Amino acid sequence: MSRNYLFVSDLHLSEGRDPVTGQLSRNEDFFHDDAFARFLVYHVELSGRENAAEAFRRPWSLVINGDIFDFLQVTRLPAEGDELLAVSGVASHAELRPNEREYGLGTRSSEIVWKLAHVARGHPMFFQALGWFLAHEGNRLILIKGNHDVELYWPAVQDEMRRLIAAAYLEWRELARAGELVDAGLPWRETLPAAINDIVANTIQFPAWFYYEPGLFFAEHGNQYDPANAFSNFLAPILHDRPDLIELPSGSFFVRYFFNKVEQVHPFADNIKPISRYLRWAVNEEPLDTLRMLVAQRRMMWRSLGNLLQKRANPIKGGPDLRKHAGMPGSRDQVPLGPERWAQLIDIRDRFQDQAEAGASRTSQYTAGAVGLYGGLWLALVAAMRAFVREQWGRLLAGLAVAGGAFVGRTLLGQRLDNVQDLTSLADVASAIAAAFTEPDGQGHVAAVPFYIFGHDHHARVRAIAPIGTGAPPAWYVNTGAWLPTFSERDRLARRDVQLTFLRLVPEANADGQAQSELLEWLPDADRPRPIRLLD
């Protein structure tokens, strides 16, 4: 069956809204459940509209390209008693390990199954919308794991996802059929099936690393090219000596053990871009709260930094035995690429991780210099004030000169830090993959496609990739951005602080012989999409 495609990424659902108190978790970043539902309704209705172009009158494949969930930021615990016993094997919170009581459950399969159910409890409309979407014949859902929801690797978590979607749909259907939902966003239709248990069993896929459609697109999250968020074996991201646990990269370790505590003080911390701007805001606007938080979390801050240094001292190199891929969880998806192509991806990952490590070293030097100059500025000002009180005019001038120099140096280094966006350019990664896939493999097969689609860095982008070879059609790098608030002075000329971006891909060729692709944003107030503004 021919289908069209919708791509979104980086939704980062966590605990959501407590159905009892109505309050949002301070770690929550996704506030667009209703908008997401209307986004799906619009496209389902578009495919059934009689006056729509023939190319749009097909079912949809919805591809959520990583970081659908943020399991790291689900920190609440199951209720004591039977619920906790079923999840962790103990009946009381006192029997949990200290870090579990403080930072939430870990990464075991049973713990993530509980976390996923807790996410669904806080985001009922999101799960109902996915069920409503799949209830329409021909639609499919592809869930690609990222670094924040790598636990989708567990087969039990995949099964729970299917169960939760089917249960959410059934709950919605019963209420809608009884007329108890007002302005629910999902239209009731008598033709909708009574249950979708069999449907979700066959229409939801969990790719093990990436999703490849021959002749059309290559899609992956993109974290594997970022050293802080890469896994040594993304196909089986488990600890070698503890196969019941996920191996957290340094970025995930930092979020779980430190940054979650930052967001308890400043819930918007990771929405201010670049991060250096948030740090200046925290120091200048709320210095006491920031200092108290740093003092309270000093042990975990140093532990997180130590973990980062340890990971950097032992970089990920090489890759897994790709011949074992067929027996791994999530391998039911079709991946018509041989081991040679997988090996190319691992080589590209190693190359870009080396480049990112060099950039990280420069950033560390800039940061250390900026912190040193900030301290030097205040010491020089104190010395100048002391000289003024003692009428030591020469020392006063010297102190002011040193303070001025420190201020200028700190400002310049701060600007350099502001200009550090992401240490890995996913557009360059896409170019490297396109070049590799254009070359024939050992059997003479070429794997090149027109679209290389990523998420991860939250920057919605489209860039033409120079074709390899004479007369070859152009390839495109597309980043689908994120459905998160992003406060960035750099980008406000072209975008709003909240921009719900997605890629719509229609394989039917246009007049130029190319598949039709549009990078769009969903407008919740207007209930329609529009092209995003992209600066050259």
XYZ file of C-alpha atoms in Angstrom:
536
model
C 0.000 0.000 0.000
C 1.342 3.433 -0.952
C 1.620 5.872 1.958
C 2.656 9.420 2.676
C 4.877 10.318 5.627
C 4.791 12.689 8.590
C 8.004 13.154 10.603
C 8.244 14.744 14.049
C 10.884 14.342 16.734
C 11.998 15.418 20.189
C 8.664 15.654 21.980
C 10.183 14.725 25.380
C 7.022 13.620 27.165
C 7.613 12.924 30.844
C 5.254 12.961 33.838
C 2.824 15.490 32.382
C -0.201 16.666 34.352
C -1.234 14.954 37.568
C -4.880 13.902 36.973
C -5.666 14.363 40.695
C -4.081 17.761 41.425
C -4.063 19.140 37.866
C -0.487 20.325 38.361
C 2.328 19.829 35.849
C 5.610 18.176 36.731
C 8.450 20.710 36.930
C 10.479 18.419 34.653
C 7.794 18.377 31.934
C 8.652 19.936 28.551
C 5.728 18.828 26.344
C 2.564 20.921 26.647
C 0.943 20.308 23.258
C -1.181 17.167 23.613
C -4.269 18.852 22.156
C -2.291 20.446 19.322
C -0.709 17.087 18.495
C -4.166 15.487 18.341
C -5.461 18.186 15.973
C -2.302 17.831 13.860
C -3.122 14.152 13.318
C -6.816 14.848 12.721
C -5.976 17.418 10.045
C -3.871 14.965 8.074
C -6.256 12.022 8.440
C -9.068 14.257 7.164
C -6.815 15.575 4.383
C -6.256 12.037 3.091
C -10.018 11.479 2.945
C -11.002 14.828 1.482
C -12.588 14.470 -1.963
C -11.238 17.808 -3.205
C -7.684 17.090 -2.027
C -4.948 16.470 -4.563
C -4.686 12.811 -5.533
C -1.190 12.603 -4.032
C -2.595 13.352 -0.551
C -5.402 10.815 -0.685
C -3.379 8.021 0.869
C -2.823 6.666 4.386
C -0.043 8.135 6.525
C 3.013 6.729 8.203
C 3.774 8.818 11.298
C 7.495 8.620 12.123
C 8.491 9.984 15.540
C 12.239 10.258 15.166
C 13.590 9.802 18.669
C 13.205 11.347 22.129
C 9.474 10.743 22.049
C 9.709 10.293 25.809
C 12.145 11.492 28.434
C 12.307 8.548 30.807
C 15.220 10.207 32.605
C 12.869 12.917 33.856
C 10.239 10.573 35.290
C 11.331 10.755 38.922
C 8.206 9.892 40.914
C 7.989 6.491 42.562
C 5.278 3.823 42.478
C 2.978 3.654 45.469
C 4.237 1.531 48.328
C 2.823 -1.929 48.518
C 1.776 -4.153 45.636
C 2.515 -1.562 42.937
C 6.108 -0.993 44.060
C 6.597 -4.722 44.691
C 5.562 -5.579 41.121
C 7.990 -3.022 39.684
C 11.065 -3.242 41.920
C 10.680 -6.356 44.013
C 10.414 -4.413 47.291
C 7.290 -3.234 49.080
C 8.426 0.060 50.659
C 10.382 3.094 49.516
C 12.788 2.583 52.423
C 13.960 -0.669 50.811
C 14.928 1.051 47.542
C 18.506 2.101 46.928
C 19.237 5.685 48.078
C 19.755 6.972 44.536
C 16.391 5.452 43.472
C 14.618 7.244 46.304
C 16.343 10.502 45.370
C 16.404 10.349 41.555
C 13.652 7.909 40.585
C 13.649 4.360 39.257
C 16.387 3.116 36.963
C 16.470 1.558 33.507
C 15.311 -2.033 34.059
C 12.571 -3.264 31.770
C 9.936 -3.460 34.536
C 10.832 0.022 35.772
C 10.483 1.565 32.310
C 7.160 -0.218 31.775
C 5.925 1.530 34.930
C 7.424 4.877 33.830
C 5.719 4.596 30.436
C 2.359 3.927 32.092
C 2.978 6.944 34.338
C 3.710 9.091 31.263
C 0.456 7.895 29.672
C -1.396 8.829 32.874
C -0.115 12.411 32.534
C -0.669 12.624 28.755
C -3.990 10.850 28.044
C -4.824 12.898 24.930
C -1.484 12.075 23.295
C -2.066 8.329 23.581
C -5.724 8.646 22.577
C -4.663 10.585 19.470
C -2.189 7.867 18.445
C -4.911 5.255 18.863
C -7.428 7.341 16.888
C -4.830 7.797 14.123
C -4.125 4.038 13.900
C -7.844 3.226 13.951
C -8.022 4.636 10.411
C -7.210 1.966 7.862
C -3.710 1.943 6.419
C -2.039 4.311 8.881
C 1.190 3.229 10.574
C 3.343 4.435 13.482
C 7.139 4.175 13.521
C 8.826 4.960 16.851
C 12.592 5.457 16.547
C 14.450 5.519 19.842
C 16.761 8.373 20.846
C 19.110 8.999 23.737
C 16.309 10.069 26.130
C 14.088 7.074 25.386
C 16.654 4.430 24.461
C 14.734 2.120 26.814
C 12.274 1.550 23.963
C 14.811 -1.174 23.237
C 13.122 -3.430 25.823
C 10.532 -5.771 24.220
C 8.261 -5.416 27.271
C 8.271 -1.631 26.859
C 7.303 -1.982 23.191
C 4.454 -4.284 24.176
C 3.343 -1.839 26.869
C 3.325 0.988 24.335
C 0.959 -1.002 22.137
C -1.239 -1.868 25.120
C -1.418 1.733 26.355
C -2.381 3.089 22.923
C -5.108 0.454 22.519
C -6.419 1.107 26.056
C -6.392 4.895 25.587
C -8.325 4.551 22.332
C -10.913 2.275 23.952
C -11.403 4.740 26.826
C -11.816 7.633 24.376
C -14.221 5.650 22.180
C -16.522 4.723 25.051
C -16.707 8.329 26.272
C -17.112 9.764 22.767
C -19.816 7.273 21.849
C -21.722 8.208 24.988
C -21.449 11.902 24.096
C -19.485 12.672 27.268
C -16.602 14.442 25.515
C -17.022 18.111 24.623
C -14.446 19.783 22.360
C -12.286 16.678 22.698
C -10.346 17.356 19.507
C -10.786 13.821 18.111
C -13.966 13.563 16.002
C -16.307 10.640 16.643
C -17.154 8.413 13.674
C -19.441 5.391 13.649
C -17.070 3.633 11.265
C -14.218 3.536 13.792
C -13.452 0.020 15.072
C -14.611 -1.061 18.509
C -11.059 -2.020 19.531
C -7.602 -1.747 17.973
C -5.605 -4.427 19.813
C -4.977 -6.393 16.609
C -4.290 -3.182 14.688
C -1.545 -1.896 17.017
C 0.089 -5.325 16.955
C 0.730 -4.934 13.221
C 1.023 -1.188 12.573
C 3.600 -0.030 15.154
C 7.293 -0.533 14.438
C 10.365 0.085 16.631
C 13.483 0.379 14.430
C 16.645 -0.775 16.159
C 18.700 2.271 15.066
C 17.358 3.986 11.958
C 14.496 3.734 9.486
C 15.435 3.343 5.829
C 12.997 3.421 2.935
C 14.827 2.451 -0.288
C 14.819 5.182 -2.885
C 13.153 7.690 -0.539
C 14.699 8.452 2.875
C 17.093 7.542 5.656
C 15.907 8.636 9.124
C 17.614 8.386 12.494
C 17.653 10.425 15.678
C 21.282 11.580 15.442
C 22.609 11.069 18.975
C 25.158 8.470 17.835
C 27.383 11.220 16.383
C 27.387 13.209 19.635
C 29.941 11.782 22.114
C 27.993 12.864 25.210
C 24.867 11.013 24.045
C 26.211 8.078 22.006
C 25.940 4.409 22.963
C 28.700 1.897 22.350
C 26.078 -0.493 20.956
C 22.875 1.331 20.037
C 21.380 -1.953 18.817
C 21.707 -3.447 22.308
C 22.444 -0.513 24.681
C 22.956 -2.614 27.808
C 25.750 -2.984 30.334
C 28.006 -5.923 29.504
C 28.122 -7.127 33.115
C 24.492 -6.199 33.908
C 22.347 -7.018 30.868
C 19.230 -6.029 32.826
C 20.388 -2.372 32.845
C 20.828 0.258 30.122
C 24.314 1.744 29.751
C 23.803 5.486 30.214
C 26.106 7.814 28.253
C 27.531 10.830 30.072
C 24.763 13.153 28.833
C 22.037 10.906 30.259
C 23.980 10.505 33.486
C 24.192 14.304 33.784
C 20.434 14.730 33.218
C 19.423 12.017 35.693
C 21.736 12.955 38.538
C 22.129 16.719 38.182
C 20.020 18.557 35.632
C 16.696 17.203 36.930
C 17.527 18.983 40.185
C 18.310 22.183 38.273
C 14.833 22.075 36.734
C 13.283 21.774 40.176
C 14.614 25.303 40.751
C 14.398 26.634 37.178
C 11.927 24.478 35.137
C 12.803 26.336 31.928
C 16.582 25.834 32.214
C 17.017 23.584 29.171
C 14.681 25.745 27.045
C 17.007 28.785 27.050
C 19.473 28.633 24.178
C 22.427 28.713 24.215
C 23.035 27.225 27.665
C 25.572 29.959 28.468
C 22.705 32.454 28.350
C 20.819 30.489 31.005
C 23.942 30.328 33.184
C 24.335 34.123 33.025
C 20.638 34.573 33.812
C 20.843 32.216 36.804
C 23.919 33.953 38.233
C 22.683 37.499 37.621
C 18.942 37.207 38.315
C 18.663 34.481 40.970
C 22.142 34.123 42.483
C 20.985 32.890 45.916
C 18.679 30.155 44.577
C 21.364 29.113 42.101
C 24.040 29.008 44.815
C 21.809 27.004 47.162
C 21.068 24.535 44.385
C 24.760 24.128 43.514
C 25.723 23.645 47.150
C 22.921 21.135 47.735
C 23.874 19.170 44.604
C 27.638 19.601 44.824
C 28.288 15.874 45.284
C 26.249 14.849 42.246
C 27.625 17.756 40.193
C 31.178 16.517 40.739
C 30.068 12.920 40.209
C 28.468 13.903 36.898
C 31.577 15.798 35.791
C 33.730 12.829 36.788
C 31.531 10.511 34.746
C 31.872 12.842 31.758
C 35.677 12.878 32.056
C 35.751 9.093 32.415
C 33.639 8.652 29.274
C 35.875 11.059 27.367
C 38.940 9.117 28.473
C 37.400 5.940 27.024
C 35.801 7.024 23.743
C 33.437 4.756 21.853
C 35.179 3.151 18.908
C 34.185 0.428 16.497
C 30.848 -1.271 16.706
C 28.855 -4.412 17.477
C 28.845 -7.604 15.511
C 26.181 -6.554 13.009
C 25.524 -10.147 12.016
C 23.699 -10.543 15.335
C 21.275 -7.735 14.528
C 18.550 -10.077 13.304
C 18.147 -11.572 16.781
C 17.922 -8.286 18.655
C 14.794 -6.626 20.047
C 13.290 -4.152 17.619
C 14.610 -5.995 14.568
C 11.141 -6.799 13.214
C 11.411 -3.565 11.203
C 12.582 -3.928 7.637
C 16.156 -2.717 7.198
C 17.299 -3.598 3.661
C 20.903 -2.588 4.302
C 23.708 -5.098 4.597
C 26.505 -5.199 7.199
C 28.748 -3.157 4.894
C 26.411 -0.143 5.153
C 26.094 -0.573 8.911
C 29.898 -0.605 9.158
C 30.020 2.635 7.141
C 27.663 4.275 9.640
C 29.904 3.208 12.516
C 32.992 4.608 10.733
C 31.163 7.905 10.181
C 30.116 7.945 13.839
C 33.743 7.496 14.976
C 34.945 10.267 12.681
C 32.405 12.822 13.863
C 32.873 11.887 17.492
C 36.586 12.666 17.129
C 35.701 16.076 15.695
C 33.217 16.718 18.483
C 35.789 15.823 21.141
C 38.137 18.467 19.745
C 35.332 21.019 19.900
C 34.485 19.957 23.458
C 38.075 20.583 24.543
C 37.939 24.126 23.155
C 34.588 24.732 24.844
C 35.995 23.509 28.170
C 38.896 25.935 27.812
C 36.534 28.823 27.011
C 34.358 27.940 30.008
C 37.296 27.698 32.417
C 38.655 30.993 31.104
C 35.296 32.744 31.447
C 34.842 31.487 35.027
C 38.375 32.562 35.940
C 37.908 36.015 34.446
C 34.539 36.383 36.205
C 36.217 35.698 39.537
C 39.129 37.954 38.627
C 36.720 40.772 37.786
C 35.172 40.739 41.273
C 38.538 40.414 43.014
C 39.858 43.397 41.057
C 36.767 45.455 41.936
C 37.155 44.620 45.632
C 40.821 45.587 45.481
C 39.923 48.854 43.733
C 37.314 49.697 46.372
C 39.827 48.980 49.116
C 42.384 51.230 47.433
C 39.765 53.984 47.127
C 38.959 53.826 50.853
C 42.690 54.032 51.658
C 43.232 56.778 49.056
C 45.827 54.655 47.231
C 45.171 56.176 43.826
C 47.776 54.210 41.928
C 46.382 50.915 43.172
C 42.873 52.168 42.439
C 43.750 52.806 38.786
C 45.540 49.467 38.554
C 42.540 47.646 40.055
C 40.131 49.343 37.680
C 42.375 48.538 34.721
C 42.524 44.871 35.721
C 38.735 44.809 36.267
C 38.187 46.375 32.839
C 40.445 43.852 31.186
C 38.724 40.971 32.981
C 35.315 42.322 31.970
C 36.309 42.601 28.301
C 37.898 39.143 28.319
C 34.895 37.568 30.050
C 32.536 39.213 27.558
C 34.534 37.997 24.564
C 34.733 34.444 25.900
C 31.021 34.568 26.720
C 30.303 35.505 23.119
C 32.451 32.602 21.928
C 30.448 30.259 24.165
C 27.186 31.706 22.846
C 28.349 30.874 19.337
C 28.985 27.239 20.250
C 25.770 25.569 19.085
C 26.261 21.840 18.692
C 29.635 20.150 18.621
C 28.472 17.866 15.807
C 26.912 19.224 12.617
C 24.213 16.735 11.660
C 24.089 18.351 8.222
C 27.720 17.300 7.744
C 26.843 13.838 9.061
C 24.046 13.607 6.483
C 26.481 14.647 3.748
C 28.916 11.916 4.794
C 26.184 9.255 4.846
C 24.898 10.413 1.462
C 28.402 10.156 0.007
C 28.886 6.658 1.447
C 25.479 5.444 0.283
C 26.127 6.749 -3.236
C 29.117 4.421 -3.626
C 28.260 0.827 -4.689
C 28.762 -1.843 -2.043
C 30.466 -5.204 -2.616
C 27.417 -6.455 -4.538
C 27.227 -3.309 -6.661
C 24.163 -1.926 -4.860
C 23.740 1.815 -4.294
C 21.781 2.914 -1.211
C 21.478 6.652 -1.951
C 18.142 8.356 -1.182
C 16.885 11.930 -1.694
C 16.223 12.676 2.015
C 18.379 12.254 5.133
C 16.204 13.078 8.113
C 17.394 13.748 11.685
C 16.261 15.178 15.009
C 18.281 15.473 18.248
C 19.696 19.011 18.049
C 16.232 20.715 18.094
C 17.131 22.995 15.142
C 14.590 22.752 12.298
C 16.693 22.954 9.125
C 16.736 22.103 5.431
C 19.984 22.017 3.510
C 20.836 20.781 0.039
C 23.607 18.195 0.048
C 25.884 18.448 -2.977
C 25.245 15.403 -5.202
C 28.059 12.950 -5.726
C 28.646 12.230 -9.395
C 27.607 13.947 -12.599
C 23.928 14.373 -13.238
C 22.846 12.881 -9.892
C 19.746 14.488 -8.328
C 20.344 16.571 -5.190
C 19.922 15.075 -1.750
C 18.534 16.967 1.203
C 19.367 17.113 4.887
C 16.250 17.785 6.949
C 16.065 18.285 10.693
C 12.519 18.182 12.015
C 13.285 20.306 15.096
C 11.398 19.826 18.373
C 7.993 20.466 19.926
C 9.603 22.249 22.877
C 9.724 25.909 23.920
C 13.084 27.393 22.898
C 14.028 30.869 24.056
C 16.798 32.030 21.733
C 17.513 35.635 20.810
C 19.494 34.385 17.817
C 16.478 32.704 16.229
C 13.625 35.059 17.144
C 13.817 36.907 13.828
C 12.672 33.768 11.998
C 10.769 31.767 14.598
C 8.575 32.010 17.650
C 9.630 30.659 21.034
C 7.233 27.729 20.549
C 7.324 26.195 17.072
C 5.676 22.826 16.403
C 7.667 21.679 13.379
C 7.257 18.601 11.191
C 8.209 17.232 7.788
C 5.514 16.154 5.355
C 6.806 13.851 2.640
C 4.705 12.747 -0.330
C 6.563 10.136 -2.415
C 4.571 10.874 -5.595
C 6.887 12.826 -7.861
C 6.212 16.452 -8.698
C 6.829 18.132 -12.070
C 10.603 17.978 -11.466
C 10.512 14.241 -10.835
C 11.226 14.738 -7.099
C 9.212 13.570 -4.094
C 7.245 16.424 -2.570
C 8.627 17.497 0.815
C 7.637 20.394 3.062
C 9.145 21.435 6.396
C 6.141 22.947 8.159
C 4.973 24.161 11.545
C 1.599 23.371 13.065
C -0.429 26.447 14.103
C -2.665 25.384 17.036
C -4.710 28.599 16.976
C -5.451 28.265 13.246
C -5.709 24.453 13.121
C -3.526 24.261 10.036
C 0.138 24.021 8.999
C 2.298 26.639 7.315
C 5.886 26.651 5.968
C 8.456 27.594 8.572
C 10.688 30.599 8.033
C 14.202 29.545 7.086
C 17.029 32.062 6.808
C 19.652 31.414 4.142
